[in-house]
């Protein structure tokens, strides 16, 4: 089992920045790659970015365009999503999830989803 706890969401003005955190605990701690997804009202949950268990490889959705960065700490207990130049289109509930095998861009490759944290970007 992998248990995930997210934090860092909130209200931010367009052009601002936020850092989201996801702490992983439980069985197999530190053995999974981690992904970030988001879901806006009326839309499908979509891939944002991911990092391998070792932290050596990163994966990003095309729409990120250098604005977002995924990282994890040296102890591999926490994964971060640093978001810059935020726009109202980034408003969504953001989720972290543990990679359980397969293609990192594919939502079916993840399990043990966190509860989500709301990010709201005002214009």
PDB file of C-alpha atoms in Angstrom, residues 9-116:
ATOM      1  CA  UNK A   9      -3.383  24.317  -3.097  1.00  0.00           C
ATOM      2  CA  UNK A  10      -5.081  27.652  -2.811  1.00  0.00           C
ATOM      3  CA  UNK A  11      -6.108  30.833  -4.547  1.00  0.00           C
ATOM      4  CA  UNK A  12      -3.548  32.680  -6.629  1.00  0.00           C
ATOM      5  CA  UNK A  13      -3.677  35.492  -9.157  1.00  0.00           C
ATOM      6  CA  UNK A  14      -2.830  34.945 -12.798  1.00  0.00           C
ATOM      7  CA  UNK A  15       0.911  35.056 -13.314  1.00  0.00           C
ATOM      8  CA  UNK A  16       1.578  33.799  -9.817  1.00  0.00           C
ATOM      9  CA  UNK A  17       3.160  30.621  -8.538  1.00  0.00           C
ATOM     10  CA  UNK A  18       2.337  27.741  -6.235  1.00  0.00           C
ATOM     11  CA  UNK A  19       4.170  24.716  -4.926  1.00  0.00           C
ATOM     12  CA  UNK A  20       2.147  21.582  -4.348  1.00  0.00           C
ATOM     13  CA  UNK A  21       3.475  18.814  -2.127  1.00  0.00           C
ATOM     14  CA  UNK A  22       2.612  15.141  -1.923  1.00  0.00           C
ATOM     15  CA  UNK A  23       3.920  12.996   0.912  1.00  0.00           C
ATOM     16  CA  UNK A  24       4.036   9.259   0.350  1.00  0.00           C
ATOM     17  CA  UNK A  25       3.999   6.748   3.172  1.00  0.00           C
ATOM     18  CA  UNK A  26       3.183   3.135   3.850  1.00  0.00           C
ATOM     19  CA  UNK A  27       4.396  -0.014   2.233  1.00  0.00           C
ATOM     20  CA  UNK A  28       6.848   0.377  -0.660  1.00  0.00           C
ATOM     21  CA  UNK A  29       7.602   3.963   0.326  1.00  0.00           C
ATOM     22  CA  UNK A  30      10.091   5.461  -2.087  1.00  0.00           C
ATOM     23  CA  UNK A  31       9.842   2.648  -4.617  1.00  0.00           C
ATOM     24  CA  UNK A  32       7.385   4.329  -6.985  1.00  0.00           C
ATOM     25  CA  UNK A  33       7.531   6.976  -9.591  1.00  0.00           C
ATOM     26  CA  UNK A  34       5.034   9.729  -8.903  1.00  0.00           C
ATOM     27  CA  UNK A  35       2.708  11.612 -11.178  1.00  0.00           C
ATOM     28  CA  UNK A  36       0.624  14.748 -11.006  1.00  0.00           C
ATOM     29  CA  UNK A  37      -2.784  15.002 -12.631  1.00  0.00           C
ATOM     30  CA  UNK A  38      -5.478  17.617 -12.630  1.00  0.00           C
ATOM     31  CA  UNK A  39      -9.198  17.738 -13.217  1.00  0.00           C
ATOM     32  CA  UNK A  40     -11.193  20.852 -13.969  1.00  0.00           C
ATOM     33  CA  UNK A  41     -14.992  20.971 -13.730  1.00  0.00           C
ATOM     34  CA  UNK A  42     -16.561  19.241 -16.703  1.00  0.00           C
ATOM     35  CA  UNK A  43     -13.254  17.875 -17.951  1.00  0.00           C
ATOM     36  CA  UNK A  44     -11.415  14.581 -17.786  1.00  0.00           C
ATOM     37  CA  UNK A  45      -8.586  14.065 -15.387  1.00  0.00           C
ATOM     38  CA  UNK A  46      -5.425  14.849 -17.335  1.00  0.00           C
ATOM     39  CA  UNK A  47      -1.731  14.234 -16.975  1.00  0.00           C
ATOM     40  CA  UNK A  48       0.453  17.107 -15.774  1.00  0.00           C
ATOM     41  CA  UNK A  49       3.877  15.653 -15.064  1.00  0.00           C
ATOM     42  CA  UNK A  50       5.727  12.774 -13.474  1.00  0.00           C
ATOM     43  CA  UNK A  51       9.048  11.766 -12.008  1.00  0.00           C
ATOM     44  CA  UNK A  52      10.641   8.340 -11.804  1.00  0.00           C
ATOM     45  CA  UNK A  53      11.375   6.667  -8.482  1.00  0.00           C
ATOM     46  CA  UNK A  54      15.046   7.593  -8.764  1.00  0.00           C
ATOM     47  CA  UNK A  55      14.280  11.145  -9.836  1.00  0.00           C
ATOM     48  CA  UNK A  56      16.436  10.730 -12.936  1.00  0.00           C
ATOM     49  CA  UNK A  57      13.698  11.136 -15.526  1.00  0.00           C
ATOM     50  CA  UNK A  58      10.898  13.669 -15.857  1.00  0.00           C
ATOM     51  CA  UNK A  59       7.759  13.659 -17.992  1.00  0.00           C
ATOM     52  CA  UNK A  60       5.504  16.594 -18.774  1.00  0.00           C
ATOM     53  CA  UNK A  61       2.334  17.330 -20.647  1.00  0.00           C
ATOM     54  CA  UNK A  62       2.823  19.516 -23.696  1.00  0.00           C
ATOM     55  CA  UNK A  63       0.711  22.322 -22.268  1.00  0.00           C
ATOM     56  CA  UNK A  64       3.127  22.785 -19.366  1.00  0.00           C
ATOM     57  CA  UNK A  65       5.597  24.443 -21.772  1.00  0.00           C
ATOM     58  CA  UNK A  66       8.270  24.887 -19.148  1.00  0.00           C
ATOM     59  CA  UNK A  67       5.962  26.486 -16.579  1.00  0.00           C
ATOM     60  CA  UNK A  68       5.696  23.504 -14.238  1.00  0.00           C
ATOM     61  CA  UNK A  69       8.422  21.422 -12.636  1.00  0.00           C
ATOM     62  CA  UNK A  70       8.139  18.073 -10.882  1.00  0.00           C
ATOM     63  CA  UNK A  71      10.756  17.141  -8.307  1.00  0.00           C
ATOM     64  CA  UNK A  72      11.230  14.972  -5.252  1.00  0.00           C
ATOM     65  CA  UNK A  73      13.338  15.355  -2.139  1.00  0.00           C
ATOM     66  CA  UNK A  74      16.542  13.478  -1.425  1.00  0.00           C
ATOM     67  CA  UNK A  75      14.787  11.077   0.951  1.00  0.00           C
ATOM     68  CA  UNK A  76      12.138  10.353  -1.705  1.00  0.00           C
ATOM     69  CA  UNK A  77       9.391  10.974   0.788  1.00  0.00           C
ATOM     70  CA  UNK A  78       7.828  13.957  -0.952  1.00  0.00           C
ATOM     71  CA  UNK A  79       7.100  14.889  -4.536  1.00  0.00           C
ATOM     72  CA  UNK A  80       6.558  18.507  -5.559  1.00  0.00           C
ATOM     73  CA  UNK A  81       4.837  20.318  -8.356  1.00  0.00           C
ATOM     74  CA  UNK A  82       6.154  23.835  -8.825  1.00  0.00           C
ATOM     75  CA  UNK A  83       3.791  25.887 -10.939  1.00  0.00           C
ATOM     76  CA  UNK A  84       4.746  29.239 -12.427  1.00  0.00           C
ATOM     77  CA  UNK A  85       3.022  31.733 -14.709  1.00  0.00           C
ATOM     78  CA  UNK A  86      -0.346  30.358 -13.710  1.00  0.00           C
ATOM     79  CA  UNK A  87      -3.415  31.164 -15.771  1.00  0.00           C
ATOM     80  CA  UNK A  88      -7.129  30.663 -15.107  1.00  0.00           C
ATOM     81  CA  UNK A  89      -6.946  27.600 -17.375  1.00  0.00           C
ATOM     82  CA  UNK A  90      -4.814  25.962 -14.691  1.00  0.00           C
ATOM     83  CA  UNK A  91      -7.720  26.050 -12.240  1.00  0.00           C
ATOM     84  CA  UNK A  92      -8.435  22.459 -11.240  1.00  0.00           C
ATOM     85  CA  UNK A  93      -8.169  19.903  -8.501  1.00  0.00           C
ATOM     86  CA  UNK A  94      -4.627  18.573  -8.568  1.00  0.00           C
ATOM     87  CA  UNK A  95      -3.891  14.984  -7.628  1.00  0.00           C
ATOM     88  CA  UNK A  96      -0.734  13.037  -7.018  1.00  0.00           C
ATOM     89  CA  UNK A  97      -0.591   9.335  -7.722  1.00  0.00           C
ATOM     90  CA  UNK A  98       1.856   6.480  -7.466  1.00  0.00           C
ATOM     91  CA  UNK A  99       3.108   4.976 -10.690  1.00  0.00           C
ATOM     92  CA  UNK A 100       2.408   1.247 -10.731  1.00  0.00           C
ATOM     93  CA  UNK A 101       3.854   0.369 -14.114  1.00  0.00           C
ATOM     94  CA  UNK A 102       3.393   1.280 -17.745  1.00  0.00           C
ATOM     95  CA  UNK A 103       3.638   4.517 -19.664  1.00  0.00           C
ATOM     96  CA  UNK A 104       4.069   7.540 -17.420  1.00  0.00           C
ATOM     97  CA  UNK A 105       1.741   9.686 -19.539  1.00  0.00           C
ATOM     98  CA  UNK A 106      -1.092   7.174 -19.201  1.00  0.00           C
ATOM     99  CA  UNK A 107      -3.534   7.566 -16.316  1.00  0.00           C
ATOM    100  CA  UNK A 108      -4.015   3.801 -16.201  1.00  0.00           C
ATOM    101  CA  UNK A 109      -0.395   3.482 -15.063  1.00  0.00           C
ATOM    102  CA  UNK A 110      -1.182   4.982 -11.658  1.00  0.00           C
ATOM    103  CA  UNK A 111      -2.810   3.908  -8.434  1.00  0.00           C
ATOM    104  CA  UNK A 112      -3.021   4.992  -4.796  1.00  0.00           C
ATOM    105  CA  UNK A 113      -4.380   8.419  -5.662  1.00  0.00           C
ATOM    106  CA  UNK A 114      -4.254  11.268  -3.213  1.00  0.00           C
ATOM    107  CA  UNK A 115      -7.359  13.165  -2.171  1.00  0.00           C
ATOM    108  CA  UNK A 116      -6.596  16.145  -4.379  1.00  0.00           C
TER     109      UNK A 116
END
